[in-house]
Short mmCIF file of C-alpha atoms in Angstrom, two decimals:
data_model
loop_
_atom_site.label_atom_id
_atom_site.label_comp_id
_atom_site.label_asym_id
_atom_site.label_seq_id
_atom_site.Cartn_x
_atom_site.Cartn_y
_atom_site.Cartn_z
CA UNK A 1 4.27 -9.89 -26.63
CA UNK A 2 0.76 -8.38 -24.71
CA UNK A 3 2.04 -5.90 -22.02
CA UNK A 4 -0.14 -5.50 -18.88
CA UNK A 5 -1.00 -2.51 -17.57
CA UNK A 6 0.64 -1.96 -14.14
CA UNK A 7 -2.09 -2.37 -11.19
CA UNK A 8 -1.55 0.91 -8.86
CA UNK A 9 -1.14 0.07 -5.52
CA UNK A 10 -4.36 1.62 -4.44
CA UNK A 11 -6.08 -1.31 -6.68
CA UNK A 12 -4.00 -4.05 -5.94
CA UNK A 13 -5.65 -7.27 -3.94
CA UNK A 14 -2.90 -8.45 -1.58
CA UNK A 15 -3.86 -12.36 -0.42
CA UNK A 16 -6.64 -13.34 1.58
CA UNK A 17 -4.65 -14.21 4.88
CA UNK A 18 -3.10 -10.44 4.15
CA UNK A 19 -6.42 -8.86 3.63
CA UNK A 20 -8.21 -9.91 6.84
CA UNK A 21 -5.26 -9.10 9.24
CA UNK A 22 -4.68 -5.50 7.80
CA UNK A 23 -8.30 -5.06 7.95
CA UNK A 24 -8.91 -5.87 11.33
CA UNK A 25 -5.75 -3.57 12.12
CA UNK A 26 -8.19 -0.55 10.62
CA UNK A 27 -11.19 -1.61 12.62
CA UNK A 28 -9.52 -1.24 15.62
CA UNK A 29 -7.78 1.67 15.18
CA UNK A 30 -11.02 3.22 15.08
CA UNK A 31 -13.19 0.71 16.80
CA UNK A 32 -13.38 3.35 20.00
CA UNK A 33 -13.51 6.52 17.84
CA UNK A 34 -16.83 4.87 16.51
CA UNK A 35 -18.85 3.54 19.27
CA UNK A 36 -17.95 7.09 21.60
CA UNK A 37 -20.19 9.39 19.83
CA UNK A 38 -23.79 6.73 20.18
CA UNK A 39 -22.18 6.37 23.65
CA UNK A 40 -22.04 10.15 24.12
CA UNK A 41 -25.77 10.99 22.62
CA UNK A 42 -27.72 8.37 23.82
CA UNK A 43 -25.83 8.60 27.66
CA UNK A 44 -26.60 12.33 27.49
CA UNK A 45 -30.49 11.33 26.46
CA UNK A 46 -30.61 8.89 29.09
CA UNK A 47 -31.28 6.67 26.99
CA UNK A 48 -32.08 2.42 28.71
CA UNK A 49 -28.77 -0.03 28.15
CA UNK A 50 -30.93 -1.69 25.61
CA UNK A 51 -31.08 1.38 23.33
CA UNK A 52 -27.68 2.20 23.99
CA UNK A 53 -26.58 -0.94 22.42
CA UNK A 54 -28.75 -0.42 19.48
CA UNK A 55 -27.42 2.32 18.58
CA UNK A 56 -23.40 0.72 18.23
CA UNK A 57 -24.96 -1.95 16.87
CA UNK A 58 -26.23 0.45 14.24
CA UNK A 59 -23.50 2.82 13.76
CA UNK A 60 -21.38 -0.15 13.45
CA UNK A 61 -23.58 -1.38 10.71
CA UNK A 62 -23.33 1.72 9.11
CA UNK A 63 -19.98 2.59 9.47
CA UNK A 64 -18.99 -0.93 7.35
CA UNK A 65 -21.44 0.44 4.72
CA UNK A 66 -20.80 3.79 4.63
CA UNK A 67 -16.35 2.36 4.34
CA UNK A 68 -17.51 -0.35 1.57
CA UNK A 69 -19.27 2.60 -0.57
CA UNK A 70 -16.24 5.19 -0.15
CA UNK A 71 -13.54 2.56 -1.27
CA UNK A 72 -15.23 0.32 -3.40
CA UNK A 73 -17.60 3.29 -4.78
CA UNK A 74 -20.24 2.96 -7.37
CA UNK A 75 -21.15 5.85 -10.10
CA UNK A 76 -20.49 9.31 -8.72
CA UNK A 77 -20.46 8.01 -5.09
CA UNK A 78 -16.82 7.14 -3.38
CA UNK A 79 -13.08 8.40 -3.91
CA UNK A 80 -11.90 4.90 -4.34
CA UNK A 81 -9.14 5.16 -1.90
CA UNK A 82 -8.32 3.35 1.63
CA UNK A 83 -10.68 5.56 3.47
CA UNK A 84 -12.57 4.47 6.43
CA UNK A 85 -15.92 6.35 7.41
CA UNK A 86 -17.11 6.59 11.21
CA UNK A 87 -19.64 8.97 13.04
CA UNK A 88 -18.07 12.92 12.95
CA UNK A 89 -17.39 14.25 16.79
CA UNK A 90 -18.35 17.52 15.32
CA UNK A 91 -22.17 16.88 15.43
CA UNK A 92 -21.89 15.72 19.00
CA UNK A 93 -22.98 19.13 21.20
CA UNK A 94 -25.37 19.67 18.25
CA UNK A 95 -27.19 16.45 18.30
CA UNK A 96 -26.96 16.45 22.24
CA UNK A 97 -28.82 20.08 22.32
CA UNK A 98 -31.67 18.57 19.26
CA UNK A 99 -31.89 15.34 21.69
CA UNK A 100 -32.86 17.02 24.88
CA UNK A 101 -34.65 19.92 24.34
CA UNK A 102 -38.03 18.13 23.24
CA UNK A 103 -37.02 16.87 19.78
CA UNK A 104 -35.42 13.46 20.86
CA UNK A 105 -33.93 11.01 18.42
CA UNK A 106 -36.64 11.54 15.98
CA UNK A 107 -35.47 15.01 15.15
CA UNK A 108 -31.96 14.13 15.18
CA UNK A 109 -32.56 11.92 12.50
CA UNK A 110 -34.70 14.96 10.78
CA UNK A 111 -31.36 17.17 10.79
CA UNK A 112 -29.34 14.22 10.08
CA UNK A 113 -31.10 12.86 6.74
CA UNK A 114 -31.61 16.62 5.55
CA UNK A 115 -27.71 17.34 6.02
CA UNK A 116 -26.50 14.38 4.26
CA UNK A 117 -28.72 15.34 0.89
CA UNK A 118 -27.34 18.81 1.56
CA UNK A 119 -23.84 17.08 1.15
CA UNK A 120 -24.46 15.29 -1.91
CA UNK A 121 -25.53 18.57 -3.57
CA UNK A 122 -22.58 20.76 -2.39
CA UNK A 123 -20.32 18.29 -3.22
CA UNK A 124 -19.58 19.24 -7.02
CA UNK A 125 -18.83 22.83 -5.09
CA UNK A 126 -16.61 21.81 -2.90
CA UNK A 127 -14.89 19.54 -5.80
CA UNK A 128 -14.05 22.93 -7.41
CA UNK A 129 -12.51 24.58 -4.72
CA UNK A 130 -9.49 21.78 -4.71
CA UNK A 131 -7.27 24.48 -6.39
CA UNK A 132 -7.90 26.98 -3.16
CA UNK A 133 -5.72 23.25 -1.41
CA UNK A 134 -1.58 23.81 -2.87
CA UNK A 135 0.86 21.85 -0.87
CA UNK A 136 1.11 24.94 1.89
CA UNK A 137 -2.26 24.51 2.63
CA UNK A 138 -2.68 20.19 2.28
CA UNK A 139 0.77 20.38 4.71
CA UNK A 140 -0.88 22.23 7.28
CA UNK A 141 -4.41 20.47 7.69
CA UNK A 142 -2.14 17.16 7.92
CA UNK A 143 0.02 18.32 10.56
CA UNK A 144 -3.25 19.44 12.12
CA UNK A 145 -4.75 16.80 11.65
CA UNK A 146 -2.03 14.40 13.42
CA UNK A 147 -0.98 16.64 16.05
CA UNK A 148 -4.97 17.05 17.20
CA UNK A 149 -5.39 13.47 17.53
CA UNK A 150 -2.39 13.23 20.03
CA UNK A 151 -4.64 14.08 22.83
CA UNK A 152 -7.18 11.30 22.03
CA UNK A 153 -4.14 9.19 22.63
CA UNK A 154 -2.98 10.85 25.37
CA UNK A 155 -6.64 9.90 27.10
CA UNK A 156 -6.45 6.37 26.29
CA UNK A 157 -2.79 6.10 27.53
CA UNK A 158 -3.76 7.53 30.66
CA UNK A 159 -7.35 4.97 31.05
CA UNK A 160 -9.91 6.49 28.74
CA UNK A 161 -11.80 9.89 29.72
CA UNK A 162 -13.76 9.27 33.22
CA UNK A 163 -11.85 6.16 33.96
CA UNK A 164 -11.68 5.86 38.14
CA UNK A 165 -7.94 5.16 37.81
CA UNK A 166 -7.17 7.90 34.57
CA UNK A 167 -3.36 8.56 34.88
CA UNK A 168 -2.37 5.92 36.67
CA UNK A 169 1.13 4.88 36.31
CA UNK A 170 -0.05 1.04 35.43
CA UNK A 171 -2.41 2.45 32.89
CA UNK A 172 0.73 4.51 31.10
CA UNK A 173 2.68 1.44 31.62
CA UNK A 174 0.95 -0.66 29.13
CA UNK A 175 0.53 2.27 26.76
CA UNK A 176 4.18 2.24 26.86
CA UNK A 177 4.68 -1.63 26.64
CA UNK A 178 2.62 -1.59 23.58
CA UNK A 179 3.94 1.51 21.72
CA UNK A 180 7.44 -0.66 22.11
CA UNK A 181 6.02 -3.90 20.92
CA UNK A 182 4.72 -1.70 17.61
CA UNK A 183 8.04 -0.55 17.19
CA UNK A 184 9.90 -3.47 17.82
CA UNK A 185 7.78 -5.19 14.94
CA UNK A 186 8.53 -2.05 12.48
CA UNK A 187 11.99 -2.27 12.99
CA UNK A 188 12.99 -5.95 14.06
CA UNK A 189 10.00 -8.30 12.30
CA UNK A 190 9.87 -9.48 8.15
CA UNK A 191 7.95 -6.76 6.06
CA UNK A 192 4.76 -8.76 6.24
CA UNK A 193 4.69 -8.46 9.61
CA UNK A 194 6.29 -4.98 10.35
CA UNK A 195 3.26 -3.92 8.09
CA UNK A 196 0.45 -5.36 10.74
CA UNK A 197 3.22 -4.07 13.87
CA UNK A 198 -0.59 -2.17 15.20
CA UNK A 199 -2.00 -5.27 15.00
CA UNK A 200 0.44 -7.19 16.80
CA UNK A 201 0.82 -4.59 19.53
CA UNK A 202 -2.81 -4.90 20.45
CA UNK A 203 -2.98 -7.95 20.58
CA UNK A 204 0.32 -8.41 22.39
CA UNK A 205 -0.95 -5.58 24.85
CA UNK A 206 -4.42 -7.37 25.42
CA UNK A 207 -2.72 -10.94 25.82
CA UNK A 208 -0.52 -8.71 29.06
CA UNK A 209 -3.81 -6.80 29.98
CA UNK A 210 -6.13 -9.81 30.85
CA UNK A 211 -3.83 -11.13 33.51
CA UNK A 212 -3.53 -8.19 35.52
CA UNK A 213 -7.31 -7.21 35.09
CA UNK A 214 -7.37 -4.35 32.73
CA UNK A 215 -10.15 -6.05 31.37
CA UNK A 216 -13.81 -6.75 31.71
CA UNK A 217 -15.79 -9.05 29.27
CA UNK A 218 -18.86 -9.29 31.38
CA UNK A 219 -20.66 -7.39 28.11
CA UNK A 220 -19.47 -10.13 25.92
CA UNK A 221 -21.79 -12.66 27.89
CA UNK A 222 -24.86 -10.14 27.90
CA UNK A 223 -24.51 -9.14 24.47
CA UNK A 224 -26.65 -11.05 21.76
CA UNK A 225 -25.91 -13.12 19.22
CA UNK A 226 -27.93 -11.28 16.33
CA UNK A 227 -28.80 -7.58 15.99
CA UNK A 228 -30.48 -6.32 12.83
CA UNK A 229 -30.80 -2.58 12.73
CA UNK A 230 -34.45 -1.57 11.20
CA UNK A 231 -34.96 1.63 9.71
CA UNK A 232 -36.76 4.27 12.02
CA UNK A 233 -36.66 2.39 14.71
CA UNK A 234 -37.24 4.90 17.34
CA UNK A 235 -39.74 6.65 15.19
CA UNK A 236 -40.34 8.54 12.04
CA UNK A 237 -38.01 11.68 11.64
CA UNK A 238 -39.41 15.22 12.27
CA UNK A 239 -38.00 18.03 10.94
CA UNK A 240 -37.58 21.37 13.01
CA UNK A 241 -36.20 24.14 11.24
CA UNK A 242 -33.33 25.23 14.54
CA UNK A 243 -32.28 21.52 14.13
CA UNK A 244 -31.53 21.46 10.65
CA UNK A 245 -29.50 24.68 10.35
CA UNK A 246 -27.21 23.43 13.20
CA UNK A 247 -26.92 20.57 11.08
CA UNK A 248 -26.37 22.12 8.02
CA UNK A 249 -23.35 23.69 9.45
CA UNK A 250 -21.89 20.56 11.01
CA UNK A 251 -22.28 19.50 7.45
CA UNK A 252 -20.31 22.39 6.14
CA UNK A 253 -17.01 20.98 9.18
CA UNK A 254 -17.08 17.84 8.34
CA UNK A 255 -16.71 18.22 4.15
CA UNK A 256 -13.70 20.44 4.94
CA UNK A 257 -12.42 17.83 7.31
CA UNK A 258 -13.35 14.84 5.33
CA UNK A 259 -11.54 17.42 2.31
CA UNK A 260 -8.44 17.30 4.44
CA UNK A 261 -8.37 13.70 4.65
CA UNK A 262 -8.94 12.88 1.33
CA UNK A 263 -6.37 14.71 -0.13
CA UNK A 264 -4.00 13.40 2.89
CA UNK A 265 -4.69 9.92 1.97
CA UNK A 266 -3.75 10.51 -1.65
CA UNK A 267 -0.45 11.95 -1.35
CA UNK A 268 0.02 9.06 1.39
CA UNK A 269 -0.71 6.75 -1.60
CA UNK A 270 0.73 8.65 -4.88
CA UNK A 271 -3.23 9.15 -6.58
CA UNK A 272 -3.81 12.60 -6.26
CA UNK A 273 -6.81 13.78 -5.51
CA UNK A 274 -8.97 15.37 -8.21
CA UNK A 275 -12.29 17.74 -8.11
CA UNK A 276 -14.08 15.41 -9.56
CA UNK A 277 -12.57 12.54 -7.29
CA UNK A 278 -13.08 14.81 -4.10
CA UNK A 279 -16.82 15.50 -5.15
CA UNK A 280 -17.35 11.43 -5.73
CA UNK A 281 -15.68 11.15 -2.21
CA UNK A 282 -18.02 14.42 -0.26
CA UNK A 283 -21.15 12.64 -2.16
CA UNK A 284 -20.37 9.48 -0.74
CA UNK A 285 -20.48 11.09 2.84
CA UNK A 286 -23.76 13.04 2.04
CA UNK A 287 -25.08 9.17 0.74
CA UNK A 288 -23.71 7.32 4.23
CA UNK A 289 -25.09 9.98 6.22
CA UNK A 290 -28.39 10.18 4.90
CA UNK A 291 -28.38 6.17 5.40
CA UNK A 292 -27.02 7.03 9.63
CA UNK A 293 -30.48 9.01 9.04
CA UNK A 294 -32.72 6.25 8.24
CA UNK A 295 -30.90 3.50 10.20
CA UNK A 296 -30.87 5.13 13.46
CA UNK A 297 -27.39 6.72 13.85
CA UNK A 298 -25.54 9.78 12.99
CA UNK A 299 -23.46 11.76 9.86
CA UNK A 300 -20.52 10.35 8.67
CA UNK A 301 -17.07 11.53 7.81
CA UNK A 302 -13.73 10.19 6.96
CA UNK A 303 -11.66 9.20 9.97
CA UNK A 304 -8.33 10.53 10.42
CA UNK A 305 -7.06 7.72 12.89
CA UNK A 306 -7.02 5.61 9.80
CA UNK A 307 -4.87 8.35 7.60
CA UNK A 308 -2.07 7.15 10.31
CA UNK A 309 -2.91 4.50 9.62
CA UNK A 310 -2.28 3.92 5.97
CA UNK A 311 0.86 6.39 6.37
CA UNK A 312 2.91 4.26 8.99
CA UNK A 313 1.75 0.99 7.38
CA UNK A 314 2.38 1.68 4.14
CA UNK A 315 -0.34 -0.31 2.97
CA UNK A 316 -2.00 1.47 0.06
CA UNK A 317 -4.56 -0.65 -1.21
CA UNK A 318 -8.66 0.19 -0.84
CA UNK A 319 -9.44 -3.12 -0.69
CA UNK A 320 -7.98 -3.82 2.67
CA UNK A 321 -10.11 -0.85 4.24
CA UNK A 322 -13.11 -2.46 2.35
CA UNK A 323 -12.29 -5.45 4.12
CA UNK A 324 -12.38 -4.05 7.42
CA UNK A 325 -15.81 -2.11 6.16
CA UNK A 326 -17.15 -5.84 5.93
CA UNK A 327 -15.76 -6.53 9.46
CA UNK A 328 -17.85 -3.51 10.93
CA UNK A 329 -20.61 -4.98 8.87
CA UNK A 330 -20.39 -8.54 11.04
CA UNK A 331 -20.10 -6.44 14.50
CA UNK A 332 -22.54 -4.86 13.29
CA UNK A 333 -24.95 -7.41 13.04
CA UNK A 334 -23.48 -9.69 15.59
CA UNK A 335 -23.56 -7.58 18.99
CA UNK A 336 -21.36 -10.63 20.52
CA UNK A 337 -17.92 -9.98 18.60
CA UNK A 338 -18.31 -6.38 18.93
CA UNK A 339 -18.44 -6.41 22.73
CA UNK A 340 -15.29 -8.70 22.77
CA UNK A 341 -13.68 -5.86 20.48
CA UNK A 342 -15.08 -3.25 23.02
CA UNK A 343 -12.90 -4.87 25.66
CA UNK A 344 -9.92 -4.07 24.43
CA UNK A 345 -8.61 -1.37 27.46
CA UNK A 346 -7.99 2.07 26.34
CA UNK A 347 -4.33 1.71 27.02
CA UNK A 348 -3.44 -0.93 24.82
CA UNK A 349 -5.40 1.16 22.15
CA UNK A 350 -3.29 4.57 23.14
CA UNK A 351 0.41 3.12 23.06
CA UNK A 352 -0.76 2.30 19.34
CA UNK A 353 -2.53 5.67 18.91
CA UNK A 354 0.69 7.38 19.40
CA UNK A 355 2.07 5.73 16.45
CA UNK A 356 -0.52 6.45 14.35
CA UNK A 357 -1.41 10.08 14.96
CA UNK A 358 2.30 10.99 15.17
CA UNK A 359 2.57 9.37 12.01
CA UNK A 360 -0.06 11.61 10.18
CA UNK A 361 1.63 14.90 11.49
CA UNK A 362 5.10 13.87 10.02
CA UNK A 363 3.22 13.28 6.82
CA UNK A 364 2.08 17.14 6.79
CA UNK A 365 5.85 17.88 7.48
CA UNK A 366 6.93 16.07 4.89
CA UNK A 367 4.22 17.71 2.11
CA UNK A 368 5.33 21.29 3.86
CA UNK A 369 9.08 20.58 2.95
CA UNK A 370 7.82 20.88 -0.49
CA UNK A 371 7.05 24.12 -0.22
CA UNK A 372 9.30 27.40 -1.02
CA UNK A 373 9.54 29.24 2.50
CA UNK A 374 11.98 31.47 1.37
CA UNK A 375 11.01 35.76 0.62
CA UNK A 376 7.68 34.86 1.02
CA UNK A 377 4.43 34.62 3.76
CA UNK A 378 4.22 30.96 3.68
CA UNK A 379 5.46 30.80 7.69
CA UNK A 380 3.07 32.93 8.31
CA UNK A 381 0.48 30.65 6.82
CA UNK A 382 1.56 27.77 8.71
CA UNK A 383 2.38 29.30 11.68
CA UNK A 384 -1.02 31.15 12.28
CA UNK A 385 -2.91 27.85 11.12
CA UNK A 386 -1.49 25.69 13.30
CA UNK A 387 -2.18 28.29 16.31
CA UNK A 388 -5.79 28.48 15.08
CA UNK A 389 -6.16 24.77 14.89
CA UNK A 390 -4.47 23.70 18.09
CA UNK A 391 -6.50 26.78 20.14
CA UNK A 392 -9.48 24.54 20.88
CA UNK A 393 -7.43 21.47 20.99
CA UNK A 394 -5.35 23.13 24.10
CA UNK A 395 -8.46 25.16 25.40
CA UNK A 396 -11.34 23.25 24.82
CA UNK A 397 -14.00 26.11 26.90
CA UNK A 398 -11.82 28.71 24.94
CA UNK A 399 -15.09 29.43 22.67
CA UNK A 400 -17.61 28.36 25.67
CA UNK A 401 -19.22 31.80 25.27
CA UNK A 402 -19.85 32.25 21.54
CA UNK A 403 -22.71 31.13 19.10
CA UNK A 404 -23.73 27.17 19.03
CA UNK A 405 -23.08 27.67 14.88
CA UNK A 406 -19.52 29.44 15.89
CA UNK A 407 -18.57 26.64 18.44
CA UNK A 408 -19.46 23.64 16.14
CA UNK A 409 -17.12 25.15 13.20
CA UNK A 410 -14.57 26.63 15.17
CA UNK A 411 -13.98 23.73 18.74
CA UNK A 412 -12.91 21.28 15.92
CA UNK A 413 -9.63 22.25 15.18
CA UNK A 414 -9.01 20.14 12.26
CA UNK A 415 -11.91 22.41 10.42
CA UNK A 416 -10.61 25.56 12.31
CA UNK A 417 -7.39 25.24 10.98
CA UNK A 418 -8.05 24.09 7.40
CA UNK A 419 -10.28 27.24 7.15
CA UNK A 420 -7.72 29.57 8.54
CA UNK A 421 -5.31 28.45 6.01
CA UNK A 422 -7.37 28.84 2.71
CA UNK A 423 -8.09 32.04 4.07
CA UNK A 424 -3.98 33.10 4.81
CA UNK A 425 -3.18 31.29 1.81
CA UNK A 426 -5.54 33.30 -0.50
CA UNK A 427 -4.64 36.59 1.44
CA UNK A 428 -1.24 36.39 0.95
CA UNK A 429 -0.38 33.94 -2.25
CA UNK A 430 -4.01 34.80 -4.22
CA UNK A 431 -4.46 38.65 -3.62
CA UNK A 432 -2.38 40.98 -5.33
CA UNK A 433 0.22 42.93 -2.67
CA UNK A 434 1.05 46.51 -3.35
CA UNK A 435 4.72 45.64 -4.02
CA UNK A 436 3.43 43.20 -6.88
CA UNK A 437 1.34 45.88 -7.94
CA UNK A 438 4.18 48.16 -7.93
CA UNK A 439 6.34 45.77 -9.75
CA UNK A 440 4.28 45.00 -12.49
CA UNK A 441 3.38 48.67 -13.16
CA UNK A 442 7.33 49.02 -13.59
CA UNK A 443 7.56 46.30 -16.14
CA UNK A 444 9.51 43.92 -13.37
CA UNK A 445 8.28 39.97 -12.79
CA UNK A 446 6.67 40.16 -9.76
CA UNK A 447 7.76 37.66 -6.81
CA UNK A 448 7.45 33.99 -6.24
CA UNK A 449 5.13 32.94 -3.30
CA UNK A 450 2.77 32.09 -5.45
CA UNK A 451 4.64 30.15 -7.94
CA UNK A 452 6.19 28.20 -4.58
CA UNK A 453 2.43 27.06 -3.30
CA UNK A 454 1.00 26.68 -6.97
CA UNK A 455 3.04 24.17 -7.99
CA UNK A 456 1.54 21.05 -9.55
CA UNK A 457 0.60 18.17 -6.82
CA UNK A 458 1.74 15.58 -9.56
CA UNK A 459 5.39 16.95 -9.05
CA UNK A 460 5.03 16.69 -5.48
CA UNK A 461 3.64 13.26 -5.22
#
């Protein structure tokens, strides 16, 4: 008898029915995370409500695209795994100094379109450097990762940043209500549905929230049906040389972070990331923000919301997130359903947030219990990395008075702390120490730190 190959799980097509409803769970786990940063740029531009609303429009458009190339993928461009691509917070102040100093949108896009090709040349580089990313280091930028999202949760818990009624007790309420409603599906519900508990505690929450007027869908009415995003459409790109180095280093923070994520997501979902897999995945970033170039938005990275995501769900195949890429694709062109998806209040989105992000930093746990602690530096790694990472997370004006280039690399802690732990990691696990030195001149093995972070990721996984 013919034997068929098993499907991984990362491949597999679950049903239709299955496919929209965990896709729509992505897109609004990072619905809000998308639309901030046009909201941020073009409201410190002063940009007219008209122009505001092309530019969601447009990074919506985008950020379907840029998701449906990283998970479907196509040559040398896309990792292939549930990965969902939005606009980087790390090019914000950046993009907000280009905008108002005299260069406007038009040199944005300039720095923008020049980073992106400067990503899809690095990326073979970077691809090399996965061995420089053992379990001590992938465990760290995880827990990272997770534990610097809790704030962002935090916020929308507490009524969104600048909310008139932030921390109010009614706002925290809800957050609460839903985060119980999650769990209650995870724990209580059949597996199909424990698997879409996110979903069901959103829209749970929002059913609760319209009654007692945590919500406004005045934009739905205003909004149009039809919005086609045209490239240049605020002008051709110009190209100032202060503009693109700040954006050349942004582009340097986000292919560590989007580095971080990818090989998060494929421990989460037992592929292992390879260099050559990583480089497909960094190109694919350089590709989609090279397109937020020409289509009048912003670079692109992999979003960590969405690592939570996968890692609570346990829903491991790409072709769910490439659903949801084709969802942003619709909202994208049809302004109406993404202004009923922008009404969703922040609180119903943080009781789910909490889920999510938590989720993400028990993942990094878990990788780190891999790892040999024992006669060794590897606390030290963590510990120091995790300090590092959650300084600017804690402090946000702690680096107020440093460089623009210093700030942009080091106020994301996600970037912050994955470089601080290559850096410990080859200090103390890659560098010979005296007493290994010592040992080795004396004809004794020398000690195991290195052995205990070197160990093969297929082992792990």
């Amino acid at each position: 008898m013919a034997t068929t190959t098993p499907v991984h799980p990362v491949d597999e097509v679950p049903p239709v029915r299955q496919l929209a409803a965990f896709g729509l769970q992505h897109v609004l786990a990072m619905y809000a995370g998308a639309v901030a940063v046009p909201l941020i740029v073009g409201g410190a531009m002063k940009l007219s409500p008209a122009d505001l609303a092309y530019l969601i429009t447009a990074d919506l458009l985008v950020c379907g695209i840029a998701t449906l190339i990283q998970c479907v993928g196509f040559w040398r461009f896309g990792v292939r795994l549930p990965i969902m691509q939005g606009c980087t917070f790390a090019a914000v102040s950046p993009m907000v100094l280009i905008g108002t100093t005299g260069g406007g949108l038009p040199a944005i896009y300039g720095s923008v379109i020049v980073a992106g090709l400067a990503i899809v040349l690095l990326a073979p580089v970077f691809g090399r450097l996965l061995r420089f990313f053992p379990p001590l280091v992938t465990g760290t930028v995880i827990l990272i990762i997770g534990v610097s999202l809790l704030p962002v949760a935090g916020n929308w818990a507490a009524g969104g940043v600048g909310a008139k009624d932030f921390g109010e007790p009614k706002n925290l309420g809800l957050a609460l209500f839903v985060l119980l409603v999650v769990l209650g599906v995870q724990r209580f519900a059949p597996a199909f549905l424990s698997r879409i508990a996110v979903l069901i505690g959103i829209a749970v929450g929002l059913a609760v929230a319209i009654p007692f007027g945590f919500t406004d869908f005045s934009g739905v009415g205003d909004a149009h049906w039809l919005g086609i995003s045209t490239p240049f459409h605020f002008g051709t790109p110009t190209f100032h040389a202060s503009a693109i180095i700040s954006m050349l280093v942004v582009a340097l923070v986000t292919m560590t972070e989007t580095t971080g994520d990818l090989i998060a997501v494929g421990e989460m979902t037992g592929r292992g990331v390879e260099p050559r897999s990583l480089a497909d995945g960094l190109r694919a970033d350089g590709l989609s923000t090279v397109l937020g170039g020409v289509f009048n938005t912003f670079p692109y990275t992999a979003y960590a919301q969405n690592v939570g995501l996968v890692g609570m769900t346990r829903v491991r195949s790409r072709w769910v997130v490439a659903t949801a890429g084709g969802i942003l694709v619709l909202l994208g062109l049809l302004p109406k359903l993404g202004a009923v998806v922008a009404a969703i209040p922040a609180p119903v989105l943080g009781g789910a947030g909490l889920v999510m992000f938590g989720t993400v930093a028990a993942s990094g746990l878990r990788t780190l219990a891999q790892v040999d602690f024992k006669d060794n530096h590897n606390l030290t790694v963590v510990a120091v990395s995790v300090a590092v990472g959650m300084l600017p997370v804690g402090v946000p004006t702690v680096y107020a008075k440093f460089p623009d280039w210093f700030q942009t690399v080091m106020n994301s802690g996600i970037s912050a702390g994955c470089l601080t732990a290559i850096l410990l990691n080859l200090l103390f696990n890659h560098l010979p120490s005296k007493a290994a030195s010592a040992a080795e001149a004396g004809g004794l093995p020398s000690g195991g730190g290195e052995q205990a972070v070197e160990q093969p990721r297929e082992e792990i996984v």
